[in-house]
Coordinates of C-alpha atoms in Angstrom, one line a residue:
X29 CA -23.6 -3.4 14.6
X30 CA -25.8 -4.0 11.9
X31 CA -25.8 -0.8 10.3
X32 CA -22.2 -0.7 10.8
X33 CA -21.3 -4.0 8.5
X34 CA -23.5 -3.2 5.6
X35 CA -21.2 -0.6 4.5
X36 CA -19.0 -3.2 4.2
X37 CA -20.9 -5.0 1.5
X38 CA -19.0 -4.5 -1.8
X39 CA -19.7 -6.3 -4.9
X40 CA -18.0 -7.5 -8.1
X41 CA -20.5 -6.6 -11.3
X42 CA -21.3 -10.6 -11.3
X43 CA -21.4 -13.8 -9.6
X44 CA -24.1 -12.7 -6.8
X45 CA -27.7 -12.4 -8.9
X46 CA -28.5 -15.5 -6.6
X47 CA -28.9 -13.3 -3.7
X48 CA -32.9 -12.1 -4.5
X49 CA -34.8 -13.7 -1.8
X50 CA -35.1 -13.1 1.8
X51 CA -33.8 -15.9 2.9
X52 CA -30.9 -15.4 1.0
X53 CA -30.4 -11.9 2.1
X54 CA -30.7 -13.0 6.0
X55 CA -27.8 -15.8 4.8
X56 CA -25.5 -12.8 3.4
X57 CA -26.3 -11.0 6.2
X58 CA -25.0 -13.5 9.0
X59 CA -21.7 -13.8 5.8
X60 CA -21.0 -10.4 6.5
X61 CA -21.1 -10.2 10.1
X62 CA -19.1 -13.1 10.2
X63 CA -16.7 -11.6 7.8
X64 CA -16.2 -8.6 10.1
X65 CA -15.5 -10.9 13.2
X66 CA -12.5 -11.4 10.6
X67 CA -11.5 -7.7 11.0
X68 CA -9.8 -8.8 14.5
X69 CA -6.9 -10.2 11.8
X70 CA -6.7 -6.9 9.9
X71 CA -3.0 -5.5 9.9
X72 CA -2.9 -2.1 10.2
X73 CA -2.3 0.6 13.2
X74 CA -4.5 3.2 12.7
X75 CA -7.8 4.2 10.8
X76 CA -9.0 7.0 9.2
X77 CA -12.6 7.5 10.6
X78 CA -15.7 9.1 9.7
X79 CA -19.7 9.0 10.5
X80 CA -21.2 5.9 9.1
X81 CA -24.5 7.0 6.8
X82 CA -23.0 10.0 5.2
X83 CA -21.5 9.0 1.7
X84 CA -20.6 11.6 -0.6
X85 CA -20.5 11.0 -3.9
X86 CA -19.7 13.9 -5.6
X87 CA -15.8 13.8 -6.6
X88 CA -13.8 16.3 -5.4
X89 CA -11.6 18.3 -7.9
X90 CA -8.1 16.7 -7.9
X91 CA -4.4 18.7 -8.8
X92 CA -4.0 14.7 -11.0
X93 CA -7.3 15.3 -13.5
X94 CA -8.2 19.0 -13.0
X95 CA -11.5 20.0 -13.5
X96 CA -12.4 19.0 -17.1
X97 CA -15.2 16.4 -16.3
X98 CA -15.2 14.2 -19.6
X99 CA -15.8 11.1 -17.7
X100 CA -19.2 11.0 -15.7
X101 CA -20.3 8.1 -13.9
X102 CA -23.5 8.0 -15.5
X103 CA -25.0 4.4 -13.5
X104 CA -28.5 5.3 -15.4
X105 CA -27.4 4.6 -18.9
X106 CA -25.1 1.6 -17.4
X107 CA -28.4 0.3 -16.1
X108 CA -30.1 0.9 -18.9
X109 CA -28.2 -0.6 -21.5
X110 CA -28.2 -4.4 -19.9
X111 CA -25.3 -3.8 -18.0
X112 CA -22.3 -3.2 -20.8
X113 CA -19.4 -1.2 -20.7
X114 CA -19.6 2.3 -21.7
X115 CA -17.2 2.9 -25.3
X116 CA -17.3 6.1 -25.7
X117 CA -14.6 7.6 -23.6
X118 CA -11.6 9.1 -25.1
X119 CA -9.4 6.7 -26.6
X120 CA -6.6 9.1 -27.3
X121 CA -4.0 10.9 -25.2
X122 CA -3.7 14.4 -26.3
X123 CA -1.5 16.0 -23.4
X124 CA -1.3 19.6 -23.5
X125 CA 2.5 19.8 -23.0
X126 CA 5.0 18.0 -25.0
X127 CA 7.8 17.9 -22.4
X128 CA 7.9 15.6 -18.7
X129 CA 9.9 15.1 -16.0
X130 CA 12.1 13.1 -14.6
X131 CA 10.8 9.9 -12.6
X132 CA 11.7 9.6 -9.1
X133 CA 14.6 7.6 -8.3
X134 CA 12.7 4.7 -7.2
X135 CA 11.0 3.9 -10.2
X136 CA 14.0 2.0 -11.2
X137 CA 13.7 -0.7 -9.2
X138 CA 11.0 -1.5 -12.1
X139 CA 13.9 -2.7 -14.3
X140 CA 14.9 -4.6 -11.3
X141 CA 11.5 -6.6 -10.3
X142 CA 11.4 -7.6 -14.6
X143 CA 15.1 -8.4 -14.8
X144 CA 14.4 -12.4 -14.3
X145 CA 12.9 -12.6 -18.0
X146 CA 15.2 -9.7 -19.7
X147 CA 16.6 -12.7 -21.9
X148 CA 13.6 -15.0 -22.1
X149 CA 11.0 -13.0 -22.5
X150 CA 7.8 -13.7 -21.1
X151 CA 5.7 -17.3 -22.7
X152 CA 1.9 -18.2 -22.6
X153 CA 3.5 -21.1 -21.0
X154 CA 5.0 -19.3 -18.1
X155 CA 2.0 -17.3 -17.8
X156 CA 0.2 -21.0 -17.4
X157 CA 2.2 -22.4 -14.9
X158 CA 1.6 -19.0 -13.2
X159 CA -2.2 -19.8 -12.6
X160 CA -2.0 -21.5 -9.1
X161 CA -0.1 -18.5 -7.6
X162 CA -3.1 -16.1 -9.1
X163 CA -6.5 -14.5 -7.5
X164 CA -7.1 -13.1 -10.5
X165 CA -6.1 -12.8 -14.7
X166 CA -6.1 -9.6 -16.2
X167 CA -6.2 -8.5 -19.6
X168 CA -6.4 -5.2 -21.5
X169 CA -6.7 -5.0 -25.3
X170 CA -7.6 -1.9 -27.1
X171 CA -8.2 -0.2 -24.2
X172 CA -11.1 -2.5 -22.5
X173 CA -10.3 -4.7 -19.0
X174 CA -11.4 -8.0 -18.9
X175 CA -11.0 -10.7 -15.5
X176 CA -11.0 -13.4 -14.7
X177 CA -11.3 -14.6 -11.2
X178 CA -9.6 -17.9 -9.8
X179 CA -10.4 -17.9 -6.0
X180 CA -11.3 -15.0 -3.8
X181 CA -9.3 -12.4 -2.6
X182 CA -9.5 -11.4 1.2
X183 CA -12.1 -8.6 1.4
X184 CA -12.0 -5.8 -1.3
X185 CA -8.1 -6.3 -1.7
X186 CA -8.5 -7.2 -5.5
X187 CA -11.7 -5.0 -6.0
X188 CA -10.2 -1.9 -5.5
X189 CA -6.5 -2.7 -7.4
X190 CA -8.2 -3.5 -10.6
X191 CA -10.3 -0.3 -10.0
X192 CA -7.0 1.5 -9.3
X193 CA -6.0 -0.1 -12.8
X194 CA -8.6 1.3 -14.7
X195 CA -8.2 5.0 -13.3
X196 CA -4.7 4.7 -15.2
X197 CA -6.3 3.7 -18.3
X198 CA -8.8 6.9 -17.6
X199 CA -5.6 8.7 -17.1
X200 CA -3.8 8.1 -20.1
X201 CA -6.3 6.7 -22.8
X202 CA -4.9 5.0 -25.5
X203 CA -1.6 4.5 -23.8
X204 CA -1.4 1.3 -21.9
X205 CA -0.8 -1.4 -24.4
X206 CA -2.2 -5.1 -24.7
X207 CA -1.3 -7.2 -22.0
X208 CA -2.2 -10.0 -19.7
X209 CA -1.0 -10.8 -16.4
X210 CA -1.7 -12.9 -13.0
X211 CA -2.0 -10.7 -9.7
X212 CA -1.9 -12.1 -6.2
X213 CA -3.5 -10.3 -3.6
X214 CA -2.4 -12.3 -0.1
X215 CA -0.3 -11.5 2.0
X216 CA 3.2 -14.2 1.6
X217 CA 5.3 -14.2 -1.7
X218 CA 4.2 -16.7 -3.8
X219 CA 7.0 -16.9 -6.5
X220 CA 10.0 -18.2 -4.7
X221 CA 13.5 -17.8 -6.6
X222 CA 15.4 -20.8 -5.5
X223 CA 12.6 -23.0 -7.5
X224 CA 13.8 -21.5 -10.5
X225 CA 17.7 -21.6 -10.0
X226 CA 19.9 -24.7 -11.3
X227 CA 21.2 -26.1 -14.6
X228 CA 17.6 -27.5 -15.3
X229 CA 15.5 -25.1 -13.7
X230 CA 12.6 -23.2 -15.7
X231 CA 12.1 -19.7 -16.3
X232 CA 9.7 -18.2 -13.5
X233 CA 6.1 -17.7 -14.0
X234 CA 5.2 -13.8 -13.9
X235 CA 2.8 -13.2 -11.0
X236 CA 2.1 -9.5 -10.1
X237 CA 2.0 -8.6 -5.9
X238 CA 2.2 -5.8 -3.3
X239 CA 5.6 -7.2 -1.5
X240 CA 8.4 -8.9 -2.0
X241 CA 11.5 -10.0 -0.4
X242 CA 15.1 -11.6 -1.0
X243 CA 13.9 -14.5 -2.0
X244 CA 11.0 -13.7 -4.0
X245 CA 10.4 -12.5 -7.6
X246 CA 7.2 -11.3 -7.2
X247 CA 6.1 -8.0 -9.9
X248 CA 5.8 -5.4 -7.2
X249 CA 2.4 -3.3 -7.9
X250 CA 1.1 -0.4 -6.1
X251 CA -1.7 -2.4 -2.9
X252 CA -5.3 -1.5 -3.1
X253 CA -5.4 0.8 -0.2
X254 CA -4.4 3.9 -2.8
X255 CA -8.2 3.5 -4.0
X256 CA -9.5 2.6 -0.1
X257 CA -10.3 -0.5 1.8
X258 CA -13.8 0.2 2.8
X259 CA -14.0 -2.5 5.4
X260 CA -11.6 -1.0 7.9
X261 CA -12.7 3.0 6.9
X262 CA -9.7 3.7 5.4
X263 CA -10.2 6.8 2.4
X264 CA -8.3 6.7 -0.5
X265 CA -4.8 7.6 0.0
X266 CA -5.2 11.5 -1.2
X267 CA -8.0 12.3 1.3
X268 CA -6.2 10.4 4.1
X269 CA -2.9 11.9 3.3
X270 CA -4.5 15.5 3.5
X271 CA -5.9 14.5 6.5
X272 CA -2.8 13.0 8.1
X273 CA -1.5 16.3 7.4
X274 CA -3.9 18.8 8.7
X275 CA -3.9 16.4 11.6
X276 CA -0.3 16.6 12.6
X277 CA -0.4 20.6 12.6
X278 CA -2.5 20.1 16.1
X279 CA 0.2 19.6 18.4
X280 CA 3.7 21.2 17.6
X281 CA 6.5 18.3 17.2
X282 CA 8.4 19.6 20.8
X283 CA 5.2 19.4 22.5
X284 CA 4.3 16.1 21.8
X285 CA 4.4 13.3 23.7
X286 CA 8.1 12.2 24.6
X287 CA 7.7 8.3 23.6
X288 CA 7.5 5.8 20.7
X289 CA 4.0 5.1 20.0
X290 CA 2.1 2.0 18.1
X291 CA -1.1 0.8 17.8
X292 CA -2.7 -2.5 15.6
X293 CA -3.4 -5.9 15.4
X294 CA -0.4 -7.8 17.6
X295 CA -2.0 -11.4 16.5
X296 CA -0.9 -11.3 13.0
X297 CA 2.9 -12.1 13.4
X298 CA 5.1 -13.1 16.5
X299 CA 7.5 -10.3 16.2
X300 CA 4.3 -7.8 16.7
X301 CA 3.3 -10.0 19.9
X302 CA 7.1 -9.7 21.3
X303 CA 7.0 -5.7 20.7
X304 CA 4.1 -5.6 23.8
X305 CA 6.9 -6.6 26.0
X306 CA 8.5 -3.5 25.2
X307 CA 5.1 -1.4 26.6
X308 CA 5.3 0.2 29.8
X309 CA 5.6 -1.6 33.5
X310 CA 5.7 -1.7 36.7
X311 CA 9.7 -3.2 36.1
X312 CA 10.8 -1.4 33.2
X313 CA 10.0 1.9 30.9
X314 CA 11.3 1.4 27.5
X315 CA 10.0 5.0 26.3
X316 CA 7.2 2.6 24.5
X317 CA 3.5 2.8 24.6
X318 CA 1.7 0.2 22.4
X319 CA -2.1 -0.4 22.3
X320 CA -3.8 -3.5 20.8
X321 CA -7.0 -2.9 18.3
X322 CA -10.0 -4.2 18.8
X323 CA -11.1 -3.6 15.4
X324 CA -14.9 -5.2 16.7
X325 CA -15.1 -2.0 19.2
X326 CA -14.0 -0.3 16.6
X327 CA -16.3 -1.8 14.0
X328 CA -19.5 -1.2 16.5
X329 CA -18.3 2.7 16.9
X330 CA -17.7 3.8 13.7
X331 CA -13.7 3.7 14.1
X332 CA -14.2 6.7 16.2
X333 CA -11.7 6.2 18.5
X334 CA -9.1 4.8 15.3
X335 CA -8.9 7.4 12.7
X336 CA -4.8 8.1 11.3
X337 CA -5.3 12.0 11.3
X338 CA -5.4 11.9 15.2
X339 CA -2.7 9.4 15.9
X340 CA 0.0 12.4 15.2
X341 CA 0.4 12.5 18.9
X342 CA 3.8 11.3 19.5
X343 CA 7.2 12.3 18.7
X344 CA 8.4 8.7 17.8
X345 CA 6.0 6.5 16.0
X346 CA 7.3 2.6 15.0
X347 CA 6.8 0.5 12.3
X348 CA 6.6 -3.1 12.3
X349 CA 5.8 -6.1 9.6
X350 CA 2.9 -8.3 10.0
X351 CA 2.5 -11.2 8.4
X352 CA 4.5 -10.2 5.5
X353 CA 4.6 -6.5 4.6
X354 CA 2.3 -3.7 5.9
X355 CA 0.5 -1.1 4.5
X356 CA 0.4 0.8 7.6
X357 CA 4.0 1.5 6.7
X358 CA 3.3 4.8 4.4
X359 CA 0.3 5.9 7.2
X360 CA 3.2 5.9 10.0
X361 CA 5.7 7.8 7.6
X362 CA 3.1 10.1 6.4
X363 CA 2.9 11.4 10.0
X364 CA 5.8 13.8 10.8
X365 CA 7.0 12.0 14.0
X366 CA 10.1 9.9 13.3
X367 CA 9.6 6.8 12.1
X368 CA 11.5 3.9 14.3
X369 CA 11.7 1.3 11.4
X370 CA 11.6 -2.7 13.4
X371 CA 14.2 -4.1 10.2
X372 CA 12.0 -5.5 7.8
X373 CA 12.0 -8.6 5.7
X374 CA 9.7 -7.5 2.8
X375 CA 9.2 -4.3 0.9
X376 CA 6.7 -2.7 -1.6
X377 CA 7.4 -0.8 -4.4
X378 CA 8.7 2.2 -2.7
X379 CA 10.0 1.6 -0.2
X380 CA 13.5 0.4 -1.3
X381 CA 14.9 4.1 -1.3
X382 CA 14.2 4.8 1.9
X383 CA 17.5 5.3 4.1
X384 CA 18.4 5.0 7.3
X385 CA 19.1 8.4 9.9
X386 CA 17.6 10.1 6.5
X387 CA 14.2 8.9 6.6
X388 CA 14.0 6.4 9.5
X389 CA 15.9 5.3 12.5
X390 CA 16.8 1.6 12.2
X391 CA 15.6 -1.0 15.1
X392 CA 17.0 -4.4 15.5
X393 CA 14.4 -7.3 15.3
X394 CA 16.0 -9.0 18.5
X395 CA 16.7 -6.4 20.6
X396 CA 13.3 -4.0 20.2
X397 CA 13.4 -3.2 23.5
X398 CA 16.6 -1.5 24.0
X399 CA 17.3 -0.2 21.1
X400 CA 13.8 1.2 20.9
X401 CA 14.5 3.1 24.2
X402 CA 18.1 4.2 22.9
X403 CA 16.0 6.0 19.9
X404 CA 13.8 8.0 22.1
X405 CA 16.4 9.0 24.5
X406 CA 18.9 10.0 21.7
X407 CA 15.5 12.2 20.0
X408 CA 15.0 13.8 23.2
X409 CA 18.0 14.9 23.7
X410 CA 18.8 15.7 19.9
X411 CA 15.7 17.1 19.1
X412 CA 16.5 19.5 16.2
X413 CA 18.3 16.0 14.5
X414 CA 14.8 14.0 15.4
X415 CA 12.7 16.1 13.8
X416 CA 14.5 16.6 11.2
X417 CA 14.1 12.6 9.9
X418 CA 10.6 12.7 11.0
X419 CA 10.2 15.8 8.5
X420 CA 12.6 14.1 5.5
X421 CA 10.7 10.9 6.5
X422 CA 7.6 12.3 5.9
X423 CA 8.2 14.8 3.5
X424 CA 9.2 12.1 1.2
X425 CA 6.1 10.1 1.5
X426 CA 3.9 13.3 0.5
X427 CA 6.0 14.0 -2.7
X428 CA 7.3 10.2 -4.2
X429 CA 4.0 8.5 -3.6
X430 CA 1.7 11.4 -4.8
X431 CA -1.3 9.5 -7.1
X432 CA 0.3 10.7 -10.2
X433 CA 3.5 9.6 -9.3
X434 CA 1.5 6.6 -8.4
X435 CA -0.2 6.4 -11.6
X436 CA 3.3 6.7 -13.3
X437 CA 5.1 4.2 -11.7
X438 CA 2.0 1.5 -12.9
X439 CA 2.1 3.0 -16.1
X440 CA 5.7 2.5 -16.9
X441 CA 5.5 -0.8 -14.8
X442 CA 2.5 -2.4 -17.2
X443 CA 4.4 -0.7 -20.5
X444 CA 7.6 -2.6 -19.7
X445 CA 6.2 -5.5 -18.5
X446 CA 3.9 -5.5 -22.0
X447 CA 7.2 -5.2 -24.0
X448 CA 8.3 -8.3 -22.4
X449 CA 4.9 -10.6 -23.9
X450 CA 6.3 -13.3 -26.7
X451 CA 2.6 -13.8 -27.1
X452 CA -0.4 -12.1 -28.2
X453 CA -3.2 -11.1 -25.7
X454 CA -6.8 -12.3 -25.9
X455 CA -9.8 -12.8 -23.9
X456 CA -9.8 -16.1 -22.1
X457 CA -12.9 -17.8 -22.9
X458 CA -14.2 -17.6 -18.8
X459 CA -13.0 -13.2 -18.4
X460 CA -15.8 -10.9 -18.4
X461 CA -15.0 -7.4 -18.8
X462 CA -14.9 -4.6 -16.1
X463 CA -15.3 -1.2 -16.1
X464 CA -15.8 1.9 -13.7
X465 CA -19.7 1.7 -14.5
X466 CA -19.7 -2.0 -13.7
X467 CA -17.8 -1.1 -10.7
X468 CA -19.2 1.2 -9.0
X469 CA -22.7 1.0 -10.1
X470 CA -22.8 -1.7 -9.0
X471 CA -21.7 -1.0 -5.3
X472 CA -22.8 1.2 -2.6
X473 CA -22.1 3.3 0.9
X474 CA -18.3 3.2 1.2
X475 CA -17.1 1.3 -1.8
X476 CA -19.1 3.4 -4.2
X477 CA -18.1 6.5 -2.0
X478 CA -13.9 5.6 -2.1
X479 CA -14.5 4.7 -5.9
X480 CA -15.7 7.9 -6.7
X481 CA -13.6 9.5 -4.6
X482 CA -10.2 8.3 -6.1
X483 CA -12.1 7.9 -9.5
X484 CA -10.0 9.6 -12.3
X485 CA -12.2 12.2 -14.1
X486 CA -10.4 13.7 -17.3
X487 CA -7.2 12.7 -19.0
X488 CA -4.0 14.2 -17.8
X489 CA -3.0 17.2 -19.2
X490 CA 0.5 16.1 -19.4
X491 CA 2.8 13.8 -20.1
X492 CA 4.3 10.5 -18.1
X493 CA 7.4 11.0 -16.7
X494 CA 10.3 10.0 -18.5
X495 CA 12.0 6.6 -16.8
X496 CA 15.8 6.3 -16.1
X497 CA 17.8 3.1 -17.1
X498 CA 18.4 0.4 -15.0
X499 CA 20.7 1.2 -12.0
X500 CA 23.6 -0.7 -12.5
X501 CA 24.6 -3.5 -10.5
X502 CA 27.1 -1.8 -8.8
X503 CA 25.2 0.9 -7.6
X504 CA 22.8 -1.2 -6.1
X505 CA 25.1 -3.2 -4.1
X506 CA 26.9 0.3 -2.9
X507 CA 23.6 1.4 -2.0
X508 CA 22.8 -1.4 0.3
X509 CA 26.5 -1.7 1.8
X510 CA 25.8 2.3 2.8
X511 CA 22.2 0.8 4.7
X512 CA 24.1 -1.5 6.1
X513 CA 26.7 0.6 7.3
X514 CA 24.9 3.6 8.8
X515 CA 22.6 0.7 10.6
X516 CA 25.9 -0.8 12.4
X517 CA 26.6 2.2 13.6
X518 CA 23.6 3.1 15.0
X519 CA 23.7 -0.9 16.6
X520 CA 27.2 0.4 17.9
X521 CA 25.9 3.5 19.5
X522 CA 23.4 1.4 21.5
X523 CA 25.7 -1.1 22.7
X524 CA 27.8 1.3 23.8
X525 CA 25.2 3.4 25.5
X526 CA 24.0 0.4 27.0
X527 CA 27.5 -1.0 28.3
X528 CA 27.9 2.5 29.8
X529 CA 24.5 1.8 32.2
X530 CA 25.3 -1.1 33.2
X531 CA 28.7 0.0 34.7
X532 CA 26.9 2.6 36.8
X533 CA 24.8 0.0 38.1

């Protein structure tokens, strides 16, 4: 067990010199066990596993930075030079093509998130009343990251999103202008919109997040399991979505098991703790088989018996919220099984284009069960149509949220948000500044393996792609009319079905 949680010991570059003597160390040691007792509250279904002890960190070649290796991570000379951040990267963005692409679709919903402050403008007083919301304050001028922490964030959560922050500044040097913002790293919304509504309301403070919801305006941001989340053996997203893929090609789609399958942490949200009713028994078989985590097992073997490329066992795999959001939601699309989607409160920052009977078959909250049962039974007996949205489902996972599309929606994201700044950026007086040496040097075992696995390593050899305009209000409001109207049906087909059993009963 002990050799198990050390790998979960990752560092910021300061705040924990105390930590020299033994007594201290056997103190953070009894922290960190503690903190993975906590791991029994982690939300998400499935892990990517491999044998503890056996970090790699040489970087793999990547089709995002090619093989051009003009940034090393040279810790010796990071060391060596007290600590300080390295300036002699490249600084300027010479791409080697002067045409881009389109962006996907999605990226549009950028407009969207920033609309509240189109007029106003963003204030160093708005940014102010933002604080309390915050983990963390981030600023970038010229180039250079500085932070300043507020409060912690839950395990590596706001480690590895600022590390994800400065592979886009690797990836296009000299691009990203000034800025500060606040980013949140928990779990609920934390700027609520009918605070900020009324004749005498104030503008609403910007405060950068992973979900959102109706009645948020939180600044939705790529979550920090694209760069890994060490404590639960999850790899950076392109190593675990190659992996999800090689691992679906084991067992053909028709020869996989006939059910709905799920598998996490039920004591994170009452909706997850009413989908084990829906598991198999001795009165009722609602085509569901759902399997709590024990993430301590799982911590004490290595996640051996949890890893997401051998979870493509099923033909119907279903996603459900936790507390708020989940990331497990592109892990269960990734998979080519089609995805039973439990209707969700929140989304991210893709996940607003999905559509229903394209990529996902629609469940009602309050009728799981049934409806649940009414998916598999339709798949099995429409199996051509099934796999078809487990296909589109996943297919558009593996293209949209590619790490340069990724990269791009940040990049376009922090550029429009930067345009929005009636204020000029500095360092506040408490920030230090960050960069990959004082990252990853400073880390070990799996954080310094993920780091350097998702680290950036040359400048792209091309340009970002080019963002549409808003979408007009109109075509927003038709696009969620045709959700909701594809998801009646489906509701109508099931109450249907289900009037027609009980007749023959």
């Amino acid at each position: 067990m002990a050799e198990n949680v050390k790998q979960f010991l990752c560092v910021w570059p300061f705040g924990l010199k105390g930590l020299v003597s033994t007594a201290a160390t056997l103190v953070f040691f009894f922290f960190l066990v503690a903190c993975a007792a906590l791991l029994i509250w982690v939300d998400i279904p499935l892990i990517r596993g491999t044998a503890f002890g056996q970090a790699n960190f040489t970087s793999p070649s990547s089709n995002i930075h090619g093989e051009r290796i003009m940034y090393p991570l040279n810790c010796s000379d990071y060391v060596n030079s007290a600590q300080k951040c390295s300036d002699n990267y490249p600084s300027v963005f010479e791409p080697g093509e002067s045409t881009s692409e389109a962006c996907p679709d999605y990226f549009r919903w950028i407009h969207q998130d920033l609309k509240p402050w189109e007029t106003s403008g963003i204030t160093k007083e708005m940014m102010e009343r933002g604080i309390p919301g915050a983990d963390n304050r981030l600023v970038i001028i010229n180039g250079s990251v500085y932070l300043e922490k507020y409060r912690p964030s839950f395990q590596t959560r706001d480690l590895f999103t600022i590390w994800g922050i400065l592979q886009l500044l690797r990836l296009y040097p000299g691009k990203v202008p000034d800025l500060d913002l606040l980013l949140f790293t928990g779990d609920t919304t934390v700027v609520m919109k009918g605070d900020y509504e009324g004749p005498n309301a104030t503008s609403p403070p910007p405060v950068f997040h992973y979900c959102g919801d109706k009645g948020s305006l939180d600044i939705m941001l790529p979550d920090w399991t694209f760069w890994g989340w060490p404590e639960v053996n999850i790899r950076p997203w392109e190593q675990t979505l190659r992996a999800i893929k090689e691992g679906e090609e084991r067992i053909k789609w028709e020869e996989r098991e006939p059910y709905a399958y799920w598998k996490g942490n039920p004591n994170v949200a009452a909706d997850r703790v009413d989908l084990l009713k829906c598991n198999r028994s001795d009165q009722n078989e609602w085509n569901v088989r759902v399997y709590t985590q024990d993430w301590l097992k799982e911590i004490g073997q290595g996640f051996k018996n949890s890893r997401l490329e051998d979870q493509c066992t099923h033909r119907y795999k279903i996603y459900i919220e936790g507390g708020t959001w989940s990331v497990s939601e592109k892990y269960i699309f990734a998979c080519d099984s089609m995805t039973l989607m439990i209707k969700p409160v929140y989304y991210d920052f893709f996940s607003r284009s999905l559509m229903p009977m394209q990529h996902f078959w629609p469940i009602r909250n309050n009728n799981k069960c049934r409806d649940i049962k009414f998916a598999v039974e339709w798949g099995n007996n429409h199996t051509r149509e099934a796999q078809a949205i487990g296909t589109a489902g996943s297919k558009y996972i593996e293209e949209i949220l590619a790490m340069r599309n990724v990269y791009d929606y940040m990049f376009h994201l922090l550029n429009e948000y930067a345009k929005l700044l009636r204020f000029k950026p500095t360092v506040p007086p408490k920030a230090q500044r960050v960069c990959a040496e004082s990252m990853a040097c400073s880390n070990k075992d799996l954080c310094k393996e993920f780091m350097v696995q998702s680290m950036v390593k040359s400048p792209s050899d091309k340009l970002p792609c080019t963002l549409a305009p808003p979408y007009e209000p109109e075509a927003i409001r038709a696009s969620l009319e045709e959700k909701e109207k594809i998801t009646k049906q489906v509701e109508t087909w099931e109450t249907e079905n289900w009037e027609k059993l009980k007749k023959k009963q």
